[in-house]
CSV table of C-alpha atoms and ligand atoms in Angstrom, one decimal:
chain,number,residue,atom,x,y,z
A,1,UNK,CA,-45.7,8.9,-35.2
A,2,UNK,CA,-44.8,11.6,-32.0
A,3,UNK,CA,-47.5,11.6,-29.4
A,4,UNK,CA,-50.2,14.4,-29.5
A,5,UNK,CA,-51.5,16.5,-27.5
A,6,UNK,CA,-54.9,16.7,-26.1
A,7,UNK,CA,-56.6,20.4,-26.2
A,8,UNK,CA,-60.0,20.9,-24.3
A,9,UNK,CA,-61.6,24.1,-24.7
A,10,UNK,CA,-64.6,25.4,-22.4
A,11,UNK,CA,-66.0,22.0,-22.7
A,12,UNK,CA,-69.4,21.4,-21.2
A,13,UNK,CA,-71.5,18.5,-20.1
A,14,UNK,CA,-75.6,18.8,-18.5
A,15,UNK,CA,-77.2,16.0,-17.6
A,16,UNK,CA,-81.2,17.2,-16.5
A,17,UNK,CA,-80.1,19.9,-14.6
A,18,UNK,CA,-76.8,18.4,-13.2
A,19,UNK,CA,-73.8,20.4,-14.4
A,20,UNK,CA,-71.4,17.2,-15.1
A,21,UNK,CA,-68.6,19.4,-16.8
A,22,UNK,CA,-68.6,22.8,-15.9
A,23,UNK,CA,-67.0,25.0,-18.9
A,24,UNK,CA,-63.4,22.2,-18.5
A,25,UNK,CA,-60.3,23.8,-20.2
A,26,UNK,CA,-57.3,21.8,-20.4
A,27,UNK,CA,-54.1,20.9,-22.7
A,28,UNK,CA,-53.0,17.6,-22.1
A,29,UNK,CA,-48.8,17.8,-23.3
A,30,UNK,CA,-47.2,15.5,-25.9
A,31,UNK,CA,-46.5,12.0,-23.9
A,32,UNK,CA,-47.9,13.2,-20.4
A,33,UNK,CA,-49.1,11.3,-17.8
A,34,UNK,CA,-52.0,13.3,-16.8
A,35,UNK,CA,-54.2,12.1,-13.9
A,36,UNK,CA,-58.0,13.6,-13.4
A,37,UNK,CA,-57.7,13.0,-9.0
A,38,UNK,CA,-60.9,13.9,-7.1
A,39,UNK,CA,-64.1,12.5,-5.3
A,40,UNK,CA,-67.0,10.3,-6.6
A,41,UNK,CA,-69.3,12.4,-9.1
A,42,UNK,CA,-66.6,15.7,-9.3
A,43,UNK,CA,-66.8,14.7,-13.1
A,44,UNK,CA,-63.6,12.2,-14.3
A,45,UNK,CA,-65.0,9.6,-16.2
A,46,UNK,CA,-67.9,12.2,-17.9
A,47,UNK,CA,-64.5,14.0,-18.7
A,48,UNK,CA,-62.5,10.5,-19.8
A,49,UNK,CA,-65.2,9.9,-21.8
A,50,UNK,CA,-66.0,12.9,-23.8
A,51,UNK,CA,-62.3,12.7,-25.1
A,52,UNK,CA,-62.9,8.7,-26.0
A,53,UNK,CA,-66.0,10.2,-27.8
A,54,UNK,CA,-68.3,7.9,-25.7
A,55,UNK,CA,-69.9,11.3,-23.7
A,56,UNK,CA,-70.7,14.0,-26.6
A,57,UNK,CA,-70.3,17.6,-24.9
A,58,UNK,CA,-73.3,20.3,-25.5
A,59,UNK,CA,-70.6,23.0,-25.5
A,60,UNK,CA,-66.6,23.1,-26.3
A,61,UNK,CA,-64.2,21.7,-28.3
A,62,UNK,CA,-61.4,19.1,-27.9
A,63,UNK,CA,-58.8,18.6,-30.1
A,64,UNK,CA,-55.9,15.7,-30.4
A,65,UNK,CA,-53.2,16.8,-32.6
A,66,UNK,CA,-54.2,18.8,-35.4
A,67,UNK,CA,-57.7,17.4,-35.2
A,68,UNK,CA,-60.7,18.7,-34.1
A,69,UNK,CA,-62.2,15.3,-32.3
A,70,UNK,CA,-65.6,17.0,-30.9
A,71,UNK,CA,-67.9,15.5,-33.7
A,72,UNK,CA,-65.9,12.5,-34.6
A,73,UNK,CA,-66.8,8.9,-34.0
A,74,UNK,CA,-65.6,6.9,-31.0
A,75,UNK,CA,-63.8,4.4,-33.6
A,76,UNK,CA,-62.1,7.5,-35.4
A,77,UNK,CA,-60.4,8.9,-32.6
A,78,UNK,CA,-57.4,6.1,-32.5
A,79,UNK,CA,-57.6,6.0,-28.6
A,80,UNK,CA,-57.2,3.4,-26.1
A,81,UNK,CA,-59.3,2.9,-23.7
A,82,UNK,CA,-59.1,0.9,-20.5
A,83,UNK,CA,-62.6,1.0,-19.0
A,84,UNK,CA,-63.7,0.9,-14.6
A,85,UNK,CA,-65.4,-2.6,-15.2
A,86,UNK,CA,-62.4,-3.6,-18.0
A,87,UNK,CA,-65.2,-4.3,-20.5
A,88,UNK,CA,-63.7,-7.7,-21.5
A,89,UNK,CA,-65.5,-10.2,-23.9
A,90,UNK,CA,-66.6,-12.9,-21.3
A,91,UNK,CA,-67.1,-15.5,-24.5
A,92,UNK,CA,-63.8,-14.9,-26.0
A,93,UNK,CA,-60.3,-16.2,-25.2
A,94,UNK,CA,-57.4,-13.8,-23.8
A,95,UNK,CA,-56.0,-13.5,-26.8
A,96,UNK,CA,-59.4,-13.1,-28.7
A,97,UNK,CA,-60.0,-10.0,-26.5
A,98,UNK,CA,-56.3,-8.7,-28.0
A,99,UNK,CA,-56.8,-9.6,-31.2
A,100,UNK,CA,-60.1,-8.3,-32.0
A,101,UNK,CA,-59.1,-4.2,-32.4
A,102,UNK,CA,-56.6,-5.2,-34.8
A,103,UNK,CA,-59.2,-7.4,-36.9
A,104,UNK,CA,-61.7,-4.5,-36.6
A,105,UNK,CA,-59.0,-2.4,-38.2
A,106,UNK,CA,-58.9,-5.5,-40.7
A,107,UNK,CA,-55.7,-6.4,-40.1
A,108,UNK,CA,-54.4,-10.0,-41.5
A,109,UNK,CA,-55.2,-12.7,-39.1
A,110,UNK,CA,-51.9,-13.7,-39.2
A,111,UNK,CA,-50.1,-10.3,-38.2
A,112,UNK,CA,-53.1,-9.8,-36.1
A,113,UNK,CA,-52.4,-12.8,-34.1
A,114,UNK,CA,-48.2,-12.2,-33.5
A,115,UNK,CA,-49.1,-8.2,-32.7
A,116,UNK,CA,-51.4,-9.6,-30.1
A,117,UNK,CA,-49.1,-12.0,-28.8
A,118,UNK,CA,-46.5,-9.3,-28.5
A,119,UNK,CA,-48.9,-6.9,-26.5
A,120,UNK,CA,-49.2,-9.8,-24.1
A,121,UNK,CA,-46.3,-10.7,-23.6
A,122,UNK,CA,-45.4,-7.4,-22.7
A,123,UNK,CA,-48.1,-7.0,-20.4
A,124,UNK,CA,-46.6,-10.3,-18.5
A,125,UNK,CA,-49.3,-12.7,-19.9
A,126,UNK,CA,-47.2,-15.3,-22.0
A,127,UNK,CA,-49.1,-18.9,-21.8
A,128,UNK,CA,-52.5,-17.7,-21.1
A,129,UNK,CA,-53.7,-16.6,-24.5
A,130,UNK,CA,-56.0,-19.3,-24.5
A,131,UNK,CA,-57.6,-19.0,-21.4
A,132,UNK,CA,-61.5,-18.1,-20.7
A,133,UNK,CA,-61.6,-14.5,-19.2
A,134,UNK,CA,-63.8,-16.2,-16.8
A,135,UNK,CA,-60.7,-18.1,-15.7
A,136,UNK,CA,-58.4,-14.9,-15.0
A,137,UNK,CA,-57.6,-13.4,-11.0
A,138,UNK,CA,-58.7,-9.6,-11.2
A,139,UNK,CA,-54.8,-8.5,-11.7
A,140,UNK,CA,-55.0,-11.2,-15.4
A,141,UNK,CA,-57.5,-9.5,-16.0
A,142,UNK,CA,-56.5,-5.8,-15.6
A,143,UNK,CA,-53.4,-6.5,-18.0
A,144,UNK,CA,-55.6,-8.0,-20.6
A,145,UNK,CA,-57.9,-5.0,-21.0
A,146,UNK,CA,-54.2,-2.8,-21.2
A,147,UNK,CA,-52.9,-5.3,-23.3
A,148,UNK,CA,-56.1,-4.7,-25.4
A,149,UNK,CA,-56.2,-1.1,-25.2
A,150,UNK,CA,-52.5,-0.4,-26.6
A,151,UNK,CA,-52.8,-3.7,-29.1
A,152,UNK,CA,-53.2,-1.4,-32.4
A,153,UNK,CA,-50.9,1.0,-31.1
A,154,UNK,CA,-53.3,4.0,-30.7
A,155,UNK,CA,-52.2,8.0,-30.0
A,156,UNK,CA,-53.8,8.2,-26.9
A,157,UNK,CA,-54.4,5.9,-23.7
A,158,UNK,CA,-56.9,6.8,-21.8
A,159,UNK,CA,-58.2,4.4,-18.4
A,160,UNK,CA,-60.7,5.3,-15.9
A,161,UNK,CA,-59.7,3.6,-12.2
A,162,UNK,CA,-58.2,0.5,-13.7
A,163,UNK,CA,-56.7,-0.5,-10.3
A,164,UNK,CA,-59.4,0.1,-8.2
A,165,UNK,CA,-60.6,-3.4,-7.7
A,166,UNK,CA,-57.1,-4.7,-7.0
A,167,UNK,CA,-55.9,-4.9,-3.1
A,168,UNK,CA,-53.4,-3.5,-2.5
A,169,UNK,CA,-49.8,-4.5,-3.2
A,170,UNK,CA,-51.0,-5.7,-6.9
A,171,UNK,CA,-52.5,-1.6,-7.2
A,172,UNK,CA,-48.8,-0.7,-5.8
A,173,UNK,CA,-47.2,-3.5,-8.4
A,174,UNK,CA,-49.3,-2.4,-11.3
A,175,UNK,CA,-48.5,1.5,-10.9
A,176,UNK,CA,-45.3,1.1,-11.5
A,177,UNK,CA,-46.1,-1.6,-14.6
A,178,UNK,CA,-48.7,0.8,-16.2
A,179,UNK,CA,-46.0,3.6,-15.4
A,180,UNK,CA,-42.9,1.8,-17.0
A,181,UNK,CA,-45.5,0.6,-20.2
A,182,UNK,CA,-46.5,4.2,-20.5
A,183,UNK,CA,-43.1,5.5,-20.7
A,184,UNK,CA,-42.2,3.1,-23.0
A,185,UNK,CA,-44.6,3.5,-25.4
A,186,UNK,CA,-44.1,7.6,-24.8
A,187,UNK,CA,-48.1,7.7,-25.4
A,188,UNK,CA,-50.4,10.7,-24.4
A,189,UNK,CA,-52.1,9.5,-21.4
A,190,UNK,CA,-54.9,10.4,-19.1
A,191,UNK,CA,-55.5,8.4,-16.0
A,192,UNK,CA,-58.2,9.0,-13.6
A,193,UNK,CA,-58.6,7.8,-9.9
A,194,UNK,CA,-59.9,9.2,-6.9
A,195,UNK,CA,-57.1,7.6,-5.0
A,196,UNK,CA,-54.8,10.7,-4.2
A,197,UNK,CA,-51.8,8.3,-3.3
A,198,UNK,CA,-51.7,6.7,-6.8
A,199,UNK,CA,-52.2,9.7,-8.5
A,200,UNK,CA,-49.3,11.3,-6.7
A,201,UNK,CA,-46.8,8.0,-7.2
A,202,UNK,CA,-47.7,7.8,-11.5
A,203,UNK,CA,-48.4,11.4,-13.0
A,204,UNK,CA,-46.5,14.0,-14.3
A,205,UNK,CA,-49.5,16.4,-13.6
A,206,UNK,CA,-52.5,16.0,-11.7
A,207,UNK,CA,-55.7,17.7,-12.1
A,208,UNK,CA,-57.4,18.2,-9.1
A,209,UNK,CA,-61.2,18.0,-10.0
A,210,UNK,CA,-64.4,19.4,-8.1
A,211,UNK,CA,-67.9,19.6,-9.1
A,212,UNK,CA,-67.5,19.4,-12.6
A,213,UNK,CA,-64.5,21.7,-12.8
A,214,UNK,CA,-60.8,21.4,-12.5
A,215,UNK,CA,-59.7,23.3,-9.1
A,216,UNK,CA,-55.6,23.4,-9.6
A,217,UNK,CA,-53.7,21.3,-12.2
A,218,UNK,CA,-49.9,20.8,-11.4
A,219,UNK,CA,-47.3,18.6,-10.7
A,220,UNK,CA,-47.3,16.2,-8.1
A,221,UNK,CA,-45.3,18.3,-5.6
A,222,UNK,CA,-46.8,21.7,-5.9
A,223,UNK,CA,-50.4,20.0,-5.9
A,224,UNK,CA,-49.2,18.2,-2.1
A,225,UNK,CA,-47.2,21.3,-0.6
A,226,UNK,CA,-49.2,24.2,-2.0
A,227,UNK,CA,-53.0,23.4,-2.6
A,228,UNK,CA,-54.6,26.7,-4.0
A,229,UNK,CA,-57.6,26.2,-1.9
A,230,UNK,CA,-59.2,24.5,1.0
A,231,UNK,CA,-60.7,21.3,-1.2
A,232,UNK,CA,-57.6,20.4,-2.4
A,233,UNK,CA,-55.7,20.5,0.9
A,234,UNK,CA,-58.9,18.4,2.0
A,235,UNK,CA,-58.7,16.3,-0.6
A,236,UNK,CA,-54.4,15.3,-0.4
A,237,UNK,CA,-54.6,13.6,2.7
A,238,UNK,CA,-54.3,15.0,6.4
A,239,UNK,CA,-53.9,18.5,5.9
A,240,UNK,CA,-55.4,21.3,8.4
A,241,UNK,CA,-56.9,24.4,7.9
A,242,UNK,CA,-55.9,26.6,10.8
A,243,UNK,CA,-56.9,30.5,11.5
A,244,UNK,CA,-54.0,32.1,11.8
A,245,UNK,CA,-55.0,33.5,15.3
A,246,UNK,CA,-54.5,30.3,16.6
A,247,UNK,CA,-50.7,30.0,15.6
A,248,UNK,CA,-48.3,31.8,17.7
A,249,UNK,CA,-44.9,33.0,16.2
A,250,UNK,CA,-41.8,32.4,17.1
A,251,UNK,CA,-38.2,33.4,15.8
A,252,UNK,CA,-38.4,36.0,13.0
A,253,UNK,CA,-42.2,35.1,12.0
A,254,UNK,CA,-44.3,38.4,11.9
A,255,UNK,CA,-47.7,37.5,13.2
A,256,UNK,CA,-49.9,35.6,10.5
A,257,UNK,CA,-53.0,36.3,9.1
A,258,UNK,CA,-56.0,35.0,7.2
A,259,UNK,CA,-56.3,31.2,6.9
A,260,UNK,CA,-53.3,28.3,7.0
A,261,UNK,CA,-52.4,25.3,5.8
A,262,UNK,CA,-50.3,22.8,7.4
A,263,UNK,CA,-49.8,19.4,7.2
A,264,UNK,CA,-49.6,16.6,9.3
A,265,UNK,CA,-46.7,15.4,9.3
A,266,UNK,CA,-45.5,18.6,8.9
A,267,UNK,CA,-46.1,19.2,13.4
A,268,UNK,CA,-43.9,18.1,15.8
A,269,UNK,CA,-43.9,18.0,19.5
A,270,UNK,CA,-40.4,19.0,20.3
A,271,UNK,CA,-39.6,23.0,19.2
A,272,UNK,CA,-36.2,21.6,17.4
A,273,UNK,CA,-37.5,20.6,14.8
A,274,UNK,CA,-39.3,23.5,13.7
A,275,UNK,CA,-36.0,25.3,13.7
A,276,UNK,CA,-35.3,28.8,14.4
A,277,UNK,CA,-38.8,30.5,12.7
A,278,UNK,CA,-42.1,28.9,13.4
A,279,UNK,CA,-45.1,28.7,15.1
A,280,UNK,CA,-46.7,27.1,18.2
A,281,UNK,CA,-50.2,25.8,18.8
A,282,UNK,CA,-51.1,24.7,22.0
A,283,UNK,CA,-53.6,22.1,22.5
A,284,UNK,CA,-55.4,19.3,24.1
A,285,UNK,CA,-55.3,15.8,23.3
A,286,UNK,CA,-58.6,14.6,22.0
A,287,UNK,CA,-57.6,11.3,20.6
A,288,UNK,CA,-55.0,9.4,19.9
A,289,UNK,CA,-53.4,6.3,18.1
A,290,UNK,CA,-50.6,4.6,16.9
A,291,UNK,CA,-50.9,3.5,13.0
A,292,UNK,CA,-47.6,1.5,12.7
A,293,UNK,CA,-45.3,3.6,11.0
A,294,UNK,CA,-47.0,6.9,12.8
A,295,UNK,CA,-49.0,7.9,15.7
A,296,UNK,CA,-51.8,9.8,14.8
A,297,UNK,CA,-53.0,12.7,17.1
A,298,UNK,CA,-56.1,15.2,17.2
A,299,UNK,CA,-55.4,18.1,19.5
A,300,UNK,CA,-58.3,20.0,20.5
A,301,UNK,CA,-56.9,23.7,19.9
A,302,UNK,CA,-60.0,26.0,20.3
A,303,UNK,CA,-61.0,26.3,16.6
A,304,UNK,CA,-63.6,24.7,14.5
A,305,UNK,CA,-61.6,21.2,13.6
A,306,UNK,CA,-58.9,19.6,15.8
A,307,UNK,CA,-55.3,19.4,14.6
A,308,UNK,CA,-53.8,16.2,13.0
A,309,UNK,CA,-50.7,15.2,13.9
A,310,UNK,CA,-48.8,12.5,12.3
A,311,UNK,CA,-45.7,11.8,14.1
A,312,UNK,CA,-43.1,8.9,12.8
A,313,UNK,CA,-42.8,5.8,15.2
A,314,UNK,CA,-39.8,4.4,16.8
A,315,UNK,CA,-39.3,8.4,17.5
A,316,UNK,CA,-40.3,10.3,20.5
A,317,UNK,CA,-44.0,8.9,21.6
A,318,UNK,CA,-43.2,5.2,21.7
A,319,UNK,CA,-43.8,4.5,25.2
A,320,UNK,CA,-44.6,7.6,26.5
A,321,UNK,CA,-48.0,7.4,27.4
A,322,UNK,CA,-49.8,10.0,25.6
A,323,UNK,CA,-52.9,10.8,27.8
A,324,UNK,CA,-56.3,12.2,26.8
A,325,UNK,CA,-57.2,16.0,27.9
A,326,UNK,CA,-53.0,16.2,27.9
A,327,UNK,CA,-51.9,19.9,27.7
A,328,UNK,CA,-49.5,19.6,24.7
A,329,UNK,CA,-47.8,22.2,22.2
A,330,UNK,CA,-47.4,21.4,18.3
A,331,UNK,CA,-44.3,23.2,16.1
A,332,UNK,CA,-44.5,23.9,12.7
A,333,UNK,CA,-41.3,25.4,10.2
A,334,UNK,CA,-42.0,28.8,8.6
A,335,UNK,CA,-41.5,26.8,5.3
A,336,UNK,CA,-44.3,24.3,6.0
A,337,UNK,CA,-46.9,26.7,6.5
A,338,UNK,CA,-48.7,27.7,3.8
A,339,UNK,CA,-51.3,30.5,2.8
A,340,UNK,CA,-54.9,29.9,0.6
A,341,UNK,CA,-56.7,32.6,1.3
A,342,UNK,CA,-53.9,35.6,-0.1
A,343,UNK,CA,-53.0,36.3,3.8
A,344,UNK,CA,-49.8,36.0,4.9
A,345,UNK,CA,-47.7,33.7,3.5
A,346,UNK,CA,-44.5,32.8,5.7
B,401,ADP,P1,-66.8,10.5,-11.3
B,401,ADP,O1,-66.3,9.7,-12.4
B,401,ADP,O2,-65.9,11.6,-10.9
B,401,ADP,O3,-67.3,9.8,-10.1
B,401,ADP,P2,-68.9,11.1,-13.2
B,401,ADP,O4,-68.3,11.7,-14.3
B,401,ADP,O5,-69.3,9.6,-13.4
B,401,ADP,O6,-68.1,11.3,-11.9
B,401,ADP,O7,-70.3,11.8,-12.9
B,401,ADP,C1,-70.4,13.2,-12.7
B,401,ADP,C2,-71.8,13.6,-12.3
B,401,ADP,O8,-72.6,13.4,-13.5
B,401,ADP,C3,-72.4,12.7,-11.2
B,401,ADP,O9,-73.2,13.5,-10.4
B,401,ADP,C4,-73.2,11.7,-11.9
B,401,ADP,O10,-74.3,11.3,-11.2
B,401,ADP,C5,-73.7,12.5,-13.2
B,401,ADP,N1,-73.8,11.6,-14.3
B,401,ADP,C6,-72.8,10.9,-14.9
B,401,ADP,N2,-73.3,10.2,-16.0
B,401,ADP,C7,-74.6,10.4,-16.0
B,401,ADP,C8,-75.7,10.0,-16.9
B,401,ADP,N3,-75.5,9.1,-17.9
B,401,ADP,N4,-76.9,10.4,-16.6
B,401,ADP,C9,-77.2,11.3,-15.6
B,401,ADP,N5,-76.2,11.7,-14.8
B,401,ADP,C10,-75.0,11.3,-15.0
B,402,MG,MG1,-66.0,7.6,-12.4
């Protein structure tokens, strides 16, 4: 059966008087990796959950496939769902835990038993089907409740920060594993995390969320290079927010207005390599320090916030002896500089 898509329509979510889900439109394409990115409390798992069925909506509609899902039970939806805590059955064995969606769906014991062997082998777990839960590192673990989730081969897969309580190289490993599964299975997925680095290494889109509504939805690149507004180049990592009176042109750059964006690792301190149209912003050093594979700079330039500047090591500043209260000058391309407020746009 093809994959479906997932249609939300003006879907809202109160709790008291706390808007959870503010009016949250969204089509979800056939076989997508879509990930909801954005802080603690913007909304995601209220979201997650109101397509699982879990969360019912007081307004809206969603839809998967031809179906309107908005009334329909949790257990009618044919969605998998990998859940924050992984929601394992502490009393049952591994492949227990696999098995028992299929012998809800009252499949034979039997076929139940080699399907759930299969989903765990794929998921890397052969020899430990009869192992406690209890028994399982926090990576075992995190496959079973995958292996679980796509055991009765549902529609839809749907996980809410499955990684999060995984250090770090197994979070790295498993992106790429829950990645490569995904593709194979070519299932309809919607990921959430508030971790902006995964969300840009596994999605096709990513939808940037904010107090209960969705602030830009796009593909990994756009959302990075052009955020639409001055969360979202918050949110994606060291970006800054400059008054265009502070930049100063140079090449065939008309003067700029209104308010900027520029990353940073975007600056540089040598004119080069801005190439032939830029700007300058001259500065102060406030703080400095060396990250490993950057140094990381503030430069007190006169506005509200200091600059960021990420600049690569084994480069330039190794061993130069970057001083505080330094005069210093940061360059920036024309094509790295980038407009939210509708001023200029380079
Ligand atoms: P996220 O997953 O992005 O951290 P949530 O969807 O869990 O956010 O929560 C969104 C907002 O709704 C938060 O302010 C949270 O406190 C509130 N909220 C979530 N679930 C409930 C609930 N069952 N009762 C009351 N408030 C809730
Ligand atoms: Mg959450």
């Amino acid at each position: 059966m093809a994959s479906p898509r997932i249609a939300l329509e003006r879907v809202r979510k109160v709790y008291g008087s706390h808007v959870a889900l503010d009016d949250v439109s969204l089509d979800v394409r056939p076989g997508e990796f879509l990930t909801l990115l954005g802080p603690s409390g913007s909304g995601k798992t209220t979201l997650l959950m109101a397509i699982a069925g879990f969360v019912r909506p007081e307004a809206g509609a969603i839809r998967i496939g031809d179906v309107d899902v908005t009334r329909l039970a949790v257990n009618k939806r044919d969605i998998g769902v990998v859940f924050q805590s992984y929601a394992l059955f502490p009393h049952m064995s591994v492949l227990g835990n696999v098995e028992y969606p299929l012998l809800v769906r009252r499949l034979p014991r039997a076929e139940a038993r080699e399907r759930a062997r299969a989903a765990l082998a794929r998921a890397q777990l052969e020899g430990y089907e009869a192992r406690d839960i209890a028994a399982l590192s926090g990576g075992q673990r995190q496959r079973v409740a995958l292996a679980r989730a796509v055991v009765f081969e549902p529609r839809v897969l749907l996980m809410d920060e499955p990684l999060s309580a995984l250090d770090k190289n197994l979070r790295e490993q498993m992106q790429f594993e829950i990645r490569k599964l995904q593709q194979d299975l070519g299932i309809t997925t919607v990921y959430v995390t508030h971790d902006q680095r995964e969300a840009l290494t596994m999605s096709d889109r990513i939808a940037v969320m904010n107090a209960g509504r969705i602030e830009q939805l796009d593909a990994p690149q756009p959302i990075y290079q052009r955020p639409i507004s001055r969360f979202v180049a918050d949110f994606m990592g060291e970006s800054n927010i400059v008054p265009a009176a502070l930049l100063e042109p140079f090449g065939s750059l008309p003067t700029l207005k209104g308010t900027l964006v520029i990353r940073a690792e975007n600056l540089a301190l040598e004119r080069e390599a801005a190439g032939d149209d830029g700007v300058a912003i001259k500065g102060r050093v406030a703080a400095h320090a060396f990250r490993g594979e950057t140094w990381h700079l503030r430069l007190d330039v006169g506005g509200d916030r200091d600059l960021l500047l990420s600049i690569p090591s084994g480069q330039s500043l190794d061993g130069t002896g970057i001083q505080a209260g330094q005069q210093l000058t940061a360059y920036a391309a024309a094509r790295h500089i980038h407009s939210i407020d509708g001023g200029s746009q380079p």
